[in-house]
Amino acid sequence: MATRRLGVGETLGALNAALGPGGPVWIKETRTRHLRSRDFLAPHRALQARFDDGQVPEHLLHGLACVQGPGVAPVLRCAPTPAGLSLQLQRSAVFERVLSAVAAYATPASPASLGQRVLLHCPALRSSPCALRLSQLRTVLVADHLARALRAHGVCVRLVPAVRDPHMLTFLQQLRVDWPAASERASSHTLRSHALEELTSANDGRTLSPGILGRLCLKELVEEQGRTAGYDPNLDNCLVTEDLLSVLAELQEALWHWPEDSHPGLAGASDTGTGGCLVVHVVSCEEEFQQQKLDLLWQKLVDKAPLRQKHLICGPVKVAGAPGTLMTAPEYYEFRHAQVCKASALKHGGDLAQDPAWTEIFGVLSVATIKFEMLSTAPQSQLFLALADSSISTKGTKSGTFVMYNCARLATLFESYKCSMEQGLYPTFPPVSSLDFSLLHDEGEWLLLFNSILPFPDLLSRTAVLDCTAPGLHIAVRTEMICKFLVQLSMDFSSYYNRVHILGEPRPHLFGQMFVRLQLLRAVREVLHTGLAMLGLPPLSHI
């Protein structure tokens, strides 16, 4: 039996190739009502553009029914329908291939090349937490999530700035944001000398305020870059300060001196230089203008400034129903934490916030609520926050709390099986090779495998895509995909779990179906835990 991981992309590629030369035609179905009869569809209109009257030649139909290849899912049937060509997979065989190699479907589909380096710069972390605005908090969470996704994809990532404020470090730990700390500033002596050389003729001997070295004209550099680069045409000159040079010094230091253990491909290379390294500045739209100045100043003062600098601009954050409210990031956290404690007290009774056993759970739920709110919208878009209590309800299907609730339900299920097995009610879990996967025929089971487990490796890879070859200053990322995926997975699992009794009566003739269902939910758990890890969230065993 072939052992290569099945892939949606590989299957679509093989199906499109089987139709001959031309653009892609096939689409993967995702809706329950369509999956009852087909898994892939070549729409009639697309076929009309490829073939006369949309009629696919008989020999191509035969080829589609027999299509094979590395990573290609086995086909059961392919037939013309009013909607187009409908294709259904051999579902039992797909269940067996996927569920016999669960761990393979919780890793990216295509690891990055060894030695690829990305420096992520989040300027908001130079402030104190009490000054951190919600739009800046968004940049921090986006940068943290992007770093995790890139590292899971095999990319070497360095995070800047290293945080010196102990209160900021504590707040980041509270948010489960993994960010480096530092005790001292990088030396800016060399940069200061270069800056003074550039500034000598521009200051005309005027007395400057302490900390200000003078002004540098950036207009010429902006014009050299051209209009298509994306720099603000109003950028004229930059007030050069000691603080600004300190920022540049830290960036330059991080760029030139990568830790030896940061990536196997970089071991032993203390000065790796700027070649092959992409610098991504993650900033809010309010900070974009200032960041462009810093970008250009870096190029003007340093001969070997990075050639590839991209700006990931996060849209504004608005609090729904309170346009004039200026809420800081710590206030937002405390607000959500109080809501979580209140909701849990109503559900379980008593003041659980004083119970040490619940302290960490409330912290995780609060952070999950915040991260799903902040990351479920594409970072470039404006974000609206609704502060109502419904945002932290386990009944709602869009919140981080709902995802964590279903994570806990999965943990409870497997704990119940373990306890029952220890009591002798159920036998030990048999070898996966002995399971009969033809017993998985509920539509909810196929929905979980086909929409969640099978495409998850491709999703992980798309989350880590940074198109550094695109022209212009700005770069777009899809950090919202993981949150949306986990919410949909939780909805599908919840629907299935509410309808299907997994741990049935302890009767031998029912064990076969129980074990294949448990194996399916093992895969769901693996994917869910991996997705949560991309957000810095631990799985919960109970809520």
Coordinates of C-alpha atoms in Angstrom, one line a residue:
M1 CA 0.0 0.0 0.0
A2 CA 1.2 3.5 -0.8
T3 CA 2.2 5.4 2.3
R4 CA 2.6 9.0 1.0
R5 CA 0.2 11.4 2.7
L6 CA -3.0 12.1 0.6
G7 CA -3.5 15.7 -0.3
V8 CA -6.3 17.8 -1.6
G9 CA -3.9 19.8 -3.8
E10 CA -2.4 16.7 -5.3
T11 CA -5.8 15.2 -6.0
L12 CA -7.1 18.4 -7.7
G13 CA -3.8 18.7 -9.7
A14 CA -4.2 15.1 -11.0
L15 CA -7.9 15.6 -11.9
N16 CA -7.2 18.8 -13.8
A17 CA -4.3 17.1 -15.6
A18 CA -6.5 14.2 -16.6
L19 CA -8.7 16.7 -18.6
G20 CA -5.8 17.8 -20.7
P21 CA -4.3 21.2 -21.4
G22 CA -6.0 24.2 -19.9
G23 CA -6.6 26.0 -16.7
P24 CA -8.0 24.4 -13.5
V25 CA -11.5 23.2 -13.6
W26 CA -12.2 21.0 -10.6
I27 CA -13.3 22.3 -7.2
K28 CA -13.5 20.6 -3.8
E29 CA -16.9 20.4 -2.2
T30 CA -17.3 21.5 1.4
R31 CA -21.1 21.7 2.0
T32 CA -22.8 18.8 3.6
R33 CA -25.6 18.6 1.1
H34 CA -23.1 18.4 -1.8
L35 CA -20.9 15.9 0.0
R36 CA -23.9 13.5 0.1
S37 CA -23.4 12.7 -3.5
R38 CA -19.9 14.0 -4.6
D39 CA -16.5 15.1 -3.3
F40 CA -15.3 17.1 -6.3
L41 CA -17.1 18.9 -9.1
A42 CA -16.0 20.2 -12.5
P43 CA -18.8 22.8 -13.1
H44 CA -20.8 22.6 -16.3
R45 CA -19.9 26.2 -17.3
A46 CA -16.1 25.5 -16.9
L47 CA -16.5 22.3 -19.0
Q48 CA -18.3 24.3 -21.8
A49 CA -15.3 26.6 -22.0
R50 CA -13.0 23.6 -22.4
F51 CA -15.0 21.2 -24.6
D52 CA -17.7 21.5 -27.3
D53 CA -21.1 21.7 -25.7
G54 CA -19.4 20.8 -22.4
Q55 CA -19.2 17.1 -23.4
V56 CA -16.2 15.4 -22.0
P57 CA -14.8 12.7 -24.3
E58 CA -15.3 9.2 -23.1
H59 CA -11.6 8.3 -22.9
L60 CA -11.1 11.3 -20.6
L61 CA -14.0 10.1 -18.4
H62 CA -12.4 6.7 -18.1
G63 CA -9.1 8.3 -17.3
L64 CA -10.6 10.4 -14.5
A65 CA -12.2 7.2 -12.9
C66 CA -8.7 5.6 -12.9
V67 CA -6.6 8.6 -11.9
Q68 CA -3.7 7.8 -9.7
G69 CA -0.5 9.4 -8.5
P70 CA 1.6 10.3 -5.4
G71 CA -0.8 11.9 -2.8
V72 CA -3.8 11.4 -5.0
A73 CA -6.9 10.0 -3.3
P74 CA -8.4 6.9 -4.9
V75 CA -11.5 7.5 -7.0
L76 CA -14.7 5.5 -6.8
R77 CA -16.7 7.0 -9.6
C78 CA -16.9 9.9 -12.0
A79 CA -20.1 10.7 -13.9
P80 CA -21.8 13.6 -15.8
T81 CA -24.6 15.4 -13.9
P82 CA -26.6 18.6 -14.6
A83 CA -24.2 20.5 -12.4
G84 CA -21.2 19.1 -14.3
L85 CA -18.8 16.2 -13.7
S86 CA -19.3 14.8 -10.3
L87 CA -16.6 12.7 -8.7
Q88 CA -16.7 10.6 -5.5
L89 CA -13.7 9.1 -3.7
Q90 CA -13.4 5.6 -2.3
R91 CA -14.2 6.9 1.2
S92 CA -13.3 3.7 3.1
A93 CA -9.9 3.7 1.5
V94 CA -9.4 7.4 2.2
F95 CA -10.4 6.9 5.9
E96 CA -7.9 4.1 6.2
R97 CA -5.0 5.9 4.5
V98 CA -5.6 9.1 6.6
L99 CA -6.4 7.5 10.0
S100 CA -3.6 5.1 9.8
A101 CA -1.1 8.0 9.7
V102 CA -2.7 10.6 11.9
A103 CA 0.5 12.4 12.9
A104 CA 1.3 13.1 9.2
Y105 CA -1.8 15.2 8.8
A106 CA -0.8 17.6 11.6
T107 CA 2.3 19.0 9.9
P108 CA 2.7 21.4 7.0
A109 CA 2.4 19.9 3.5
S110 CA 5.6 21.4 2.1
P111 CA 8.4 22.5 4.6
A112 CA 10.4 25.5 3.7
S113 CA 13.9 25.3 2.3
L114 CA 16.6 25.0 4.9
G115 CA 18.1 28.3 6.0
Q116 CA 15.3 30.6 5.0
R117 CA 15.3 33.5 7.5
V118 CA 12.7 36.1 8.5
L119 CA 13.2 38.9 10.9
L120 CA 9.8 40.0 12.4
H121 CA 9.8 43.5 13.8
C122 CA 6.9 44.7 16.0
P123 CA 7.5 48.3 17.1
A124 CA 4.5 48.3 19.5
L125 CA 6.5 46.3 22.0
R126 CA 8.8 49.2 22.7
S127 CA 6.0 50.8 24.7
S128 CA 4.7 50.0 28.2
P129 CA 1.6 47.8 28.5
C130 CA -0.5 50.6 29.9
A131 CA 0.2 52.6 26.8
L132 CA -0.6 49.7 24.4
R133 CA -3.6 50.5 22.3
L134 CA -5.9 47.8 20.9
S135 CA -4.6 48.3 17.4
Q136 CA -1.1 47.8 18.7
L137 CA -2.1 44.7 20.6
R138 CA -3.4 43.3 17.3
T139 CA 0.0 43.7 15.7
V140 CA 1.6 41.9 18.6
L141 CA -0.8 38.9 18.3
V142 CA -0.4 38.8 14.5
A143 CA 3.4 38.8 14.8
D144 CA 3.4 36.1 17.4
H145 CA 1.0 33.9 15.4
L146 CA 3.0 34.5 12.2
A147 CA 6.2 33.5 13.9
R148 CA 4.7 30.3 15.2
A149 CA 3.3 29.4 11.7
L150 CA 6.7 30.2 10.0
R151 CA 8.6 28.1 12.5
A152 CA 6.3 25.2 12.1
H153 CA 7.0 25.5 8.4
G154 CA 10.7 25.2 8.9
V155 CA 11.6 28.9 8.7
C156 CA 14.2 30.5 10.9
V157 CA 12.5 33.5 12.7
R158 CA 14.0 36.2 14.8
L159 CA 11.8 38.6 16.8
V160 CA 12.6 42.2 17.4
P161 CA 12.6 44.2 19.7
A162 CA 13.8 42.2 22.6
V163 CA 11.5 43.4 25.4
R164 CA 13.2 45.2 28.3
D165 CA 10.1 46.5 30.3
P166 CA 9.4 43.8 33.0
H167 CA 5.7 44.8 33.0
M168 CA 5.5 44.2 29.3
L169 CA 7.1 40.8 29.7
T170 CA 4.6 39.9 32.4
F171 CA 1.7 41.0 30.2
L172 CA 3.0 39.1 27.2
Q173 CA 3.3 36.0 29.4
Q174 CA -0.3 36.5 30.4
L175 CA -1.3 36.7 26.8
R176 CA 0.8 33.5 26.0
V177 CA 2.9 35.5 23.6
D178 CA 6.4 34.0 23.2
W179 CA 8.7 36.9 22.8
P180 CA 12.4 37.4 23.7
A181 CA 13.6 39.6 26.5
A182 CA 16.8 41.8 26.8
S183 CA 18.5 43.6 29.6
E184 CA 20.5 46.2 27.6
R185 CA 20.3 48.3 24.4
A186 CA 22.3 47.5 21.3
S187 CA 25.1 50.0 20.7
S188 CA 24.3 52.8 18.2
H189 CA 27.7 54.4 18.2
T190 CA 28.5 53.5 14.5
L191 CA 25.1 54.6 13.3
R192 CA 25.4 57.8 15.2
S193 CA 28.7 58.6 13.5
H194 CA 27.2 57.9 10.1
A195 CA 24.2 60.1 10.9
L196 CA 26.3 63.0 12.1
E197 CA 28.2 62.9 8.8
E198 CA 25.0 63.1 6.9
L199 CA 23.6 65.8 9.1
T200 CA 26.7 68.1 9.3
S201 CA 25.7 70.3 6.3
A202 CA 22.0 70.2 7.1
N203 CA 21.9 71.7 10.5
D204 CA 23.6 75.0 9.7
G205 CA 25.0 75.2 13.3
R206 CA 21.6 75.5 14.9
T207 CA 21.2 74.4 18.5
L208 CA 19.1 71.3 18.8
S209 CA 17.1 69.9 21.7
P210 CA 18.7 67.1 23.8
G211 CA 18.3 63.7 22.1
I212 CA 17.8 65.2 18.6
L213 CA 20.7 65.1 16.2
G214 CA 19.0 66.9 13.3
R215 CA 16.9 66.3 10.1
L216 CA 17.6 64.2 7.1
C217 CA 16.0 64.6 3.8
L218 CA 14.3 61.5 2.5
K219 CA 12.6 62.9 -0.5
E220 CA 15.4 61.9 -2.9
L221 CA 15.3 58.3 -1.6
V222 CA 11.5 58.1 -2.0
E223 CA 11.8 59.3 -5.6
E224 CA 14.5 56.7 -6.3
Q225 CA 12.2 53.9 -5.0
G226 CA 9.5 55.1 -7.4
R227 CA 5.8 55.5 -7.0
T228 CA 5.1 51.8 -7.3
A229 CA 7.1 51.1 -4.1
G230 CA 4.3 52.3 -2.0
Y231 CA 6.0 54.9 0.1
D232 CA 3.9 57.8 1.2
P233 CA 4.6 60.7 -1.2
N234 CA 4.4 63.2 1.7
L235 CA 7.6 61.7 3.2
D236 CA 10.1 64.6 3.0
N237 CA 12.5 64.6 5.9
C238 CA 13.1 62.7 9.1
L239 CA 13.9 64.0 12.6
V240 CA 16.8 61.9 13.6
T241 CA 16.9 61.1 17.3
E242 CA 19.0 59.0 19.7
D243 CA 16.0 56.7 20.2
L244 CA 15.5 56.2 16.5
L245 CA 19.2 55.3 16.1
S246 CA 18.8 52.9 19.0
V247 CA 16.0 51.1 17.2
L248 CA 18.0 50.9 14.0
A249 CA 21.0 49.5 15.9
E250 CA 18.9 46.8 17.4
L251 CA 17.5 45.8 14.0
Q252 CA 21.0 45.8 12.5
E253 CA 22.4 43.7 15.3
A254 CA 19.5 41.2 15.0
L255 CA 20.0 41.0 11.3
W256 CA 23.8 40.3 11.4
H257 CA 24.1 38.1 14.5
W258 CA 21.7 35.1 14.5
P259 CA 21.8 32.7 17.4
E260 CA 23.8 29.6 16.5
D261 CA 20.9 27.3 17.6
S262 CA 18.2 29.3 15.7
H263 CA 18.4 27.0 12.7
P264 CA 20.4 23.9 11.6
G265 CA 21.3 25.6 8.4
L266 CA 22.9 28.5 10.2
A267 CA 24.9 26.7 12.8
G268 CA 28.3 28.2 13.4
A269 CA 27.6 31.3 11.3
S270 CA 27.7 34.3 13.7
D271 CA 27.6 36.9 10.9
T272 CA 25.0 35.7 8.4
G273 CA 24.5 39.1 6.8
T274 CA 21.4 40.5 5.0
G275 CA 21.4 38.2 2.0
G276 CA 18.4 35.9 1.9
C277 CA 16.8 37.5 4.9
L278 CA 13.4 39.0 4.7
V279 CA 12.5 41.8 7.2
V280 CA 8.8 42.2 8.0
H281 CA 7.7 45.2 10.0
V282 CA 4.3 44.4 11.6
V283 CA 2.7 47.8 12.4
S284 CA -0.8 49.3 12.9
C285 CA -2.1 51.7 10.2
E286 CA -1.6 54.6 12.7
E287 CA 2.2 53.8 12.8
E288 CA 2.7 53.1 9.1
F289 CA 4.0 56.6 8.3
Q290 CA 6.6 56.5 11.1
Q291 CA 7.7 53.0 10.1
Q292 CA 8.3 54.1 6.5
K293 CA 10.6 56.8 7.8
L294 CA 12.5 54.2 9.8
D295 CA 12.7 52.0 6.8
L296 CA 14.2 54.7 4.6
L297 CA 16.5 56.0 7.3
W298 CA 17.9 52.5 7.6
Q299 CA 18.7 52.4 3.9
K300 CA 20.2 55.9 4.0
L301 CA 22.5 55.3 7.0
V302 CA 23.6 51.7 6.5
D303 CA 25.3 50.5 3.3
K304 CA 24.3 46.9 3.8
A305 CA 20.7 47.5 4.9
P306 CA 18.4 44.7 4.0
L307 CA 17.2 44.8 0.4
R308 CA 14.0 43.1 1.2
Q309 CA 11.9 45.0 3.7
K310 CA 8.1 44.5 3.8
H311 CA 5.4 46.2 5.8
L312 CA 2.5 44.2 7.2
I313 CA 0.0 46.8 8.0
C314 CA -2.8 45.9 10.5
G315 CA -6.1 47.7 10.1
P316 CA -7.7 49.8 12.9
V317 CA -9.6 48.2 15.8
K318 CA -13.0 49.7 16.7
V319 CA -15.0 48.9 19.8
A320 CA -18.6 48.4 18.6
G321 CA -21.1 50.7 20.3
A322 CA -18.5 52.8 22.0
P323 CA -16.7 54.9 19.3
G324 CA -15.2 57.3 21.8
T325 CA -13.9 54.7 24.2
L326 CA -10.1 54.4 24.4
M327 CA -9.5 51.0 26.0
T328 CA -5.9 49.9 26.6
A329 CA -4.7 46.4 26.0
P330 CA -4.5 45.5 29.8
E331 CA -8.0 46.9 30.3
Y332 CA -9.3 44.8 27.5
Y333 CA -7.7 41.7 29.0
E334 CA -9.1 42.4 32.5
F335 CA -12.6 43.1 30.9
R336 CA -12.6 39.7 29.2
H337 CA -11.2 37.9 32.2
A338 CA -14.0 39.3 34.4
Q339 CA -16.6 38.1 31.8
V340 CA -15.1 34.6 31.8
C341 CA -15.1 34.4 35.6
K342 CA -18.7 35.7 35.7
A343 CA -19.9 33.2 33.0
S344 CA -18.2 30.3 34.8
A345 CA -19.7 31.3 38.2
L346 CA -23.2 31.3 36.5
K347 CA -22.6 27.9 35.0
H348 CA -20.9 26.1 37.9
G349 CA -22.0 28.2 40.9
G350 CA -19.7 29.8 43.5
D351 CA -16.8 32.1 43.1
L352 CA -14.4 29.9 41.1
A353 CA -12.1 32.8 40.5
Q354 CA -10.7 32.2 44.0
D355 CA -10.1 28.5 43.3
P356 CA -6.5 27.9 42.3
A357 CA -7.5 24.9 40.2
W358 CA -9.5 27.3 37.9
T359 CA -7.1 30.2 37.8
E360 CA -5.1 28.9 34.8
I361 CA -8.3 27.8 33.0
F362 CA -9.8 31.3 33.3
G363 CA -6.5 32.7 32.0
V364 CA -6.5 30.4 29.0
L365 CA -10.2 31.1 28.2
S366 CA -9.6 34.9 28.5
V367 CA -6.6 34.7 26.1
A368 CA -8.5 32.4 23.7
T369 CA -11.4 34.9 23.6
I370 CA -9.0 37.7 22.8
K371 CA -6.9 35.9 20.2
F372 CA -9.9 34.6 18.3
E373 CA -11.4 38.1 18.3
M374 CA -8.2 39.7 17.1
L375 CA -7.0 37.0 14.6
S376 CA -10.3 35.8 13.0
T377 CA -10.3 38.9 10.7
A378 CA -7.7 39.3 8.0
P379 CA -5.1 41.6 9.6
Q380 CA -5.3 44.2 6.8
S381 CA -9.0 44.7 7.4
Q382 CA -10.7 46.9 10.0
L383 CA -11.7 45.0 13.1
F384 CA -14.8 45.6 15.2
L385 CA -14.9 44.3 18.8
A386 CA -18.2 43.5 20.4
L387 CA -17.7 43.6 24.2
A388 CA -21.0 41.9 25.1
D389 CA -21.0 38.8 27.3
S390 CA -22.0 36.6 24.3
S391 CA -18.4 36.8 23.1
I392 CA -17.3 34.5 25.8
S393 CA -20.3 32.0 25.8
T394 CA -19.6 28.4 25.1
K395 CA -23.0 28.4 23.3
G396 CA -21.9 30.7 20.6
T397 CA -20.1 29.1 17.6
K398 CA -17.7 31.9 16.7
S399 CA -15.7 32.4 19.9
G400 CA -12.4 31.1 21.2
T401 CA -14.4 29.9 24.3
F402 CA -16.5 27.6 22.0
V403 CA -13.3 26.1 20.5
M404 CA -11.8 25.5 23.9
Y405 CA -15.1 24.0 25.2
N406 CA -15.0 21.4 22.4
C407 CA -11.4 20.7 23.1
A408 CA -12.4 19.9 26.6
R409 CA -15.2 17.7 25.4
L410 CA -12.7 15.7 23.4
A411 CA -10.5 15.3 26.4
T412 CA -13.4 14.2 28.5
L413 CA -14.4 11.6 25.9
F414 CA -11.0 10.0 25.9
E415 CA -10.7 10.1 29.6
S416 CA -14.1 8.4 29.9
Y417 CA -12.9 5.6 27.6
K418 CA -9.7 5.2 29.6
C419 CA -11.6 4.9 32.9
S420 CA -14.1 2.4 31.4
M421 CA -11.2 0.4 30.0
E422 CA -9.5 0.3 33.4
Q423 CA -12.8 -0.9 34.9
G424 CA -12.9 -3.7 32.3
L425 CA -16.0 -2.4 30.4
Y426 CA -14.0 -1.9 27.2
P427 CA -11.0 -3.7 25.8
T428 CA -7.7 -2.0 25.1
F429 CA -7.5 0.0 21.9
P430 CA -6.6 -2.5 19.1
P431 CA -3.9 -1.9 16.4
V432 CA -5.0 0.6 13.9
S433 CA -4.2 -1.9 11.1
S434 CA -7.0 -4.1 12.5
L435 CA -9.8 -1.5 12.3
D436 CA -12.6 -1.8 9.8
F437 CA -12.9 1.7 8.3
S438 CA -15.9 0.8 6.3
L439 CA -17.9 1.2 9.5
L440 CA -17.4 5.0 9.1
H441 CA -20.4 5.9 7.0
D442 CA -22.1 8.8 8.9
E443 CA -22.0 12.0 6.9
G444 CA -20.6 13.8 9.9
E445 CA -17.6 11.5 9.9
W446 CA -16.8 12.2 6.3
L447 CA -17.3 15.9 6.9
L448 CA -14.7 15.9 9.7
L449 CA -12.2 14.0 7.6
F450 CA -12.7 15.6 4.2
N451 CA -13.1 19.2 5.4
S452 CA -10.7 19.3 8.4
I453 CA -8.2 16.5 8.7
L454 CA -7.3 15.9 5.1
P455 CA -6.8 19.6 4.1
F456 CA -5.1 20.7 7.3
P457 CA -1.5 20.3 6.1
D458 CA -2.2 22.5 3.1
L459 CA -3.8 25.1 5.5
L460 CA -0.7 25.1 7.7
S461 CA 1.4 25.8 4.6
R462 CA -0.8 28.6 3.3
T463 CA -0.7 30.3 6.7
A464 CA 3.1 30.6 6.5
V465 CA 3.2 32.0 3.0
L466 CA 5.1 35.3 2.7
D467 CA 5.1 36.6 -0.9
C468 CA 8.4 38.6 -0.8
T469 CA 8.7 38.7 -4.5
A470 CA 5.6 40.8 -5.1
P471 CA 6.3 44.4 -6.0
G472 CA 5.8 47.2 -3.6
L473 CA 6.3 47.8 0.1
H474 CA 3.4 46.0 1.6
I475 CA 2.8 42.3 2.2
A476 CA -0.4 40.4 3.0
V477 CA -0.7 37.3 5.2
R478 CA -3.6 35.0 6.0
T479 CA -3.3 34.7 9.7
E480 CA -7.1 34.5 10.0
M481 CA -7.2 31.1 8.4
I482 CA -6.3 29.1 11.5
C483 CA -9.0 30.7 13.7
K484 CA -11.7 30.3 11.1
F485 CA -10.6 26.7 10.5
L486 CA -10.7 25.8 14.3
V487 CA -14.1 27.4 14.6
Q488 CA -15.5 25.4 11.7
L489 CA -13.9 22.2 13.0
S490 CA -15.4 22.8 16.4
M491 CA -18.9 23.3 14.8
D492 CA -18.6 20.1 12.8
F493 CA -17.3 18.1 15.8
S494 CA -20.0 19.6 18.1
S495 CA -22.8 18.7 15.6
Y496 CA -21.5 15.1 15.2
Y497 CA -20.8 14.6 19.0
N498 CA -24.3 15.8 19.9
R499 CA -25.9 13.4 17.4
V500 CA -23.7 10.3 17.6
H501 CA -23.1 8.3 20.7
I502 CA -19.4 7.4 20.6
L503 CA -19.0 5.2 23.7
G504 CA -21.8 2.8 23.3
E505 CA -22.9 -0.2 25.3
P506 CA -20.1 -2.5 26.3
R507 CA -21.1 -5.2 23.9
P508 CA -18.4 -6.9 21.7
H509 CA -20.4 -6.6 18.5
L510 CA -20.4 -2.7 18.9
F511 CA -16.7 -2.3 19.7
G512 CA -15.6 -2.2 16.1
Q513 CA -17.5 0.9 15.3
M514 CA -16.6 2.5 18.6
F515 CA -12.9 2.1 17.9
V516 CA -13.0 3.5 14.4
R517 CA -14.9 6.5 15.6
L518 CA -12.4 7.0 18.4
Q519 CA -9.6 6.8 15.9
L520 CA -11.3 9.5 13.8
L521 CA -11.7 11.7 16.9
R522 CA -8.0 11.1 17.8
A523 CA -7.2 12.7 14.4
V524 CA -9.6 15.5 15.2
R525 CA -7.9 16.0 18.5
E526 CA -4.4 16.0 17.0
V527 CA -5.4 18.6 14.4
L528 CA -7.2 20.7 17.0
H529 CA -4.2 20.7 19.4
T530 CA -1.8 21.6 16.5
G531 CA -4.1 24.5 15.5
L532 CA -4.3 25.8 19.1
A533 CA -0.5 25.6 19.4
M534 CA -0.2 27.9 16.4
L535 CA -2.1 30.4 18.6
G536 CA 0.0 29.7 21.7
L537 CA -3.0 28.1 23.4
P538 CA -2.8 24.9 25.4
P539 CA -5.5 22.2 25.2
L540 CA -7.9 22.2 28.2
S541 CA -9.2 19.0 29.8
H542 CA -12.3 20.6 31.3
I543 CA -14.2 23.9 31.5

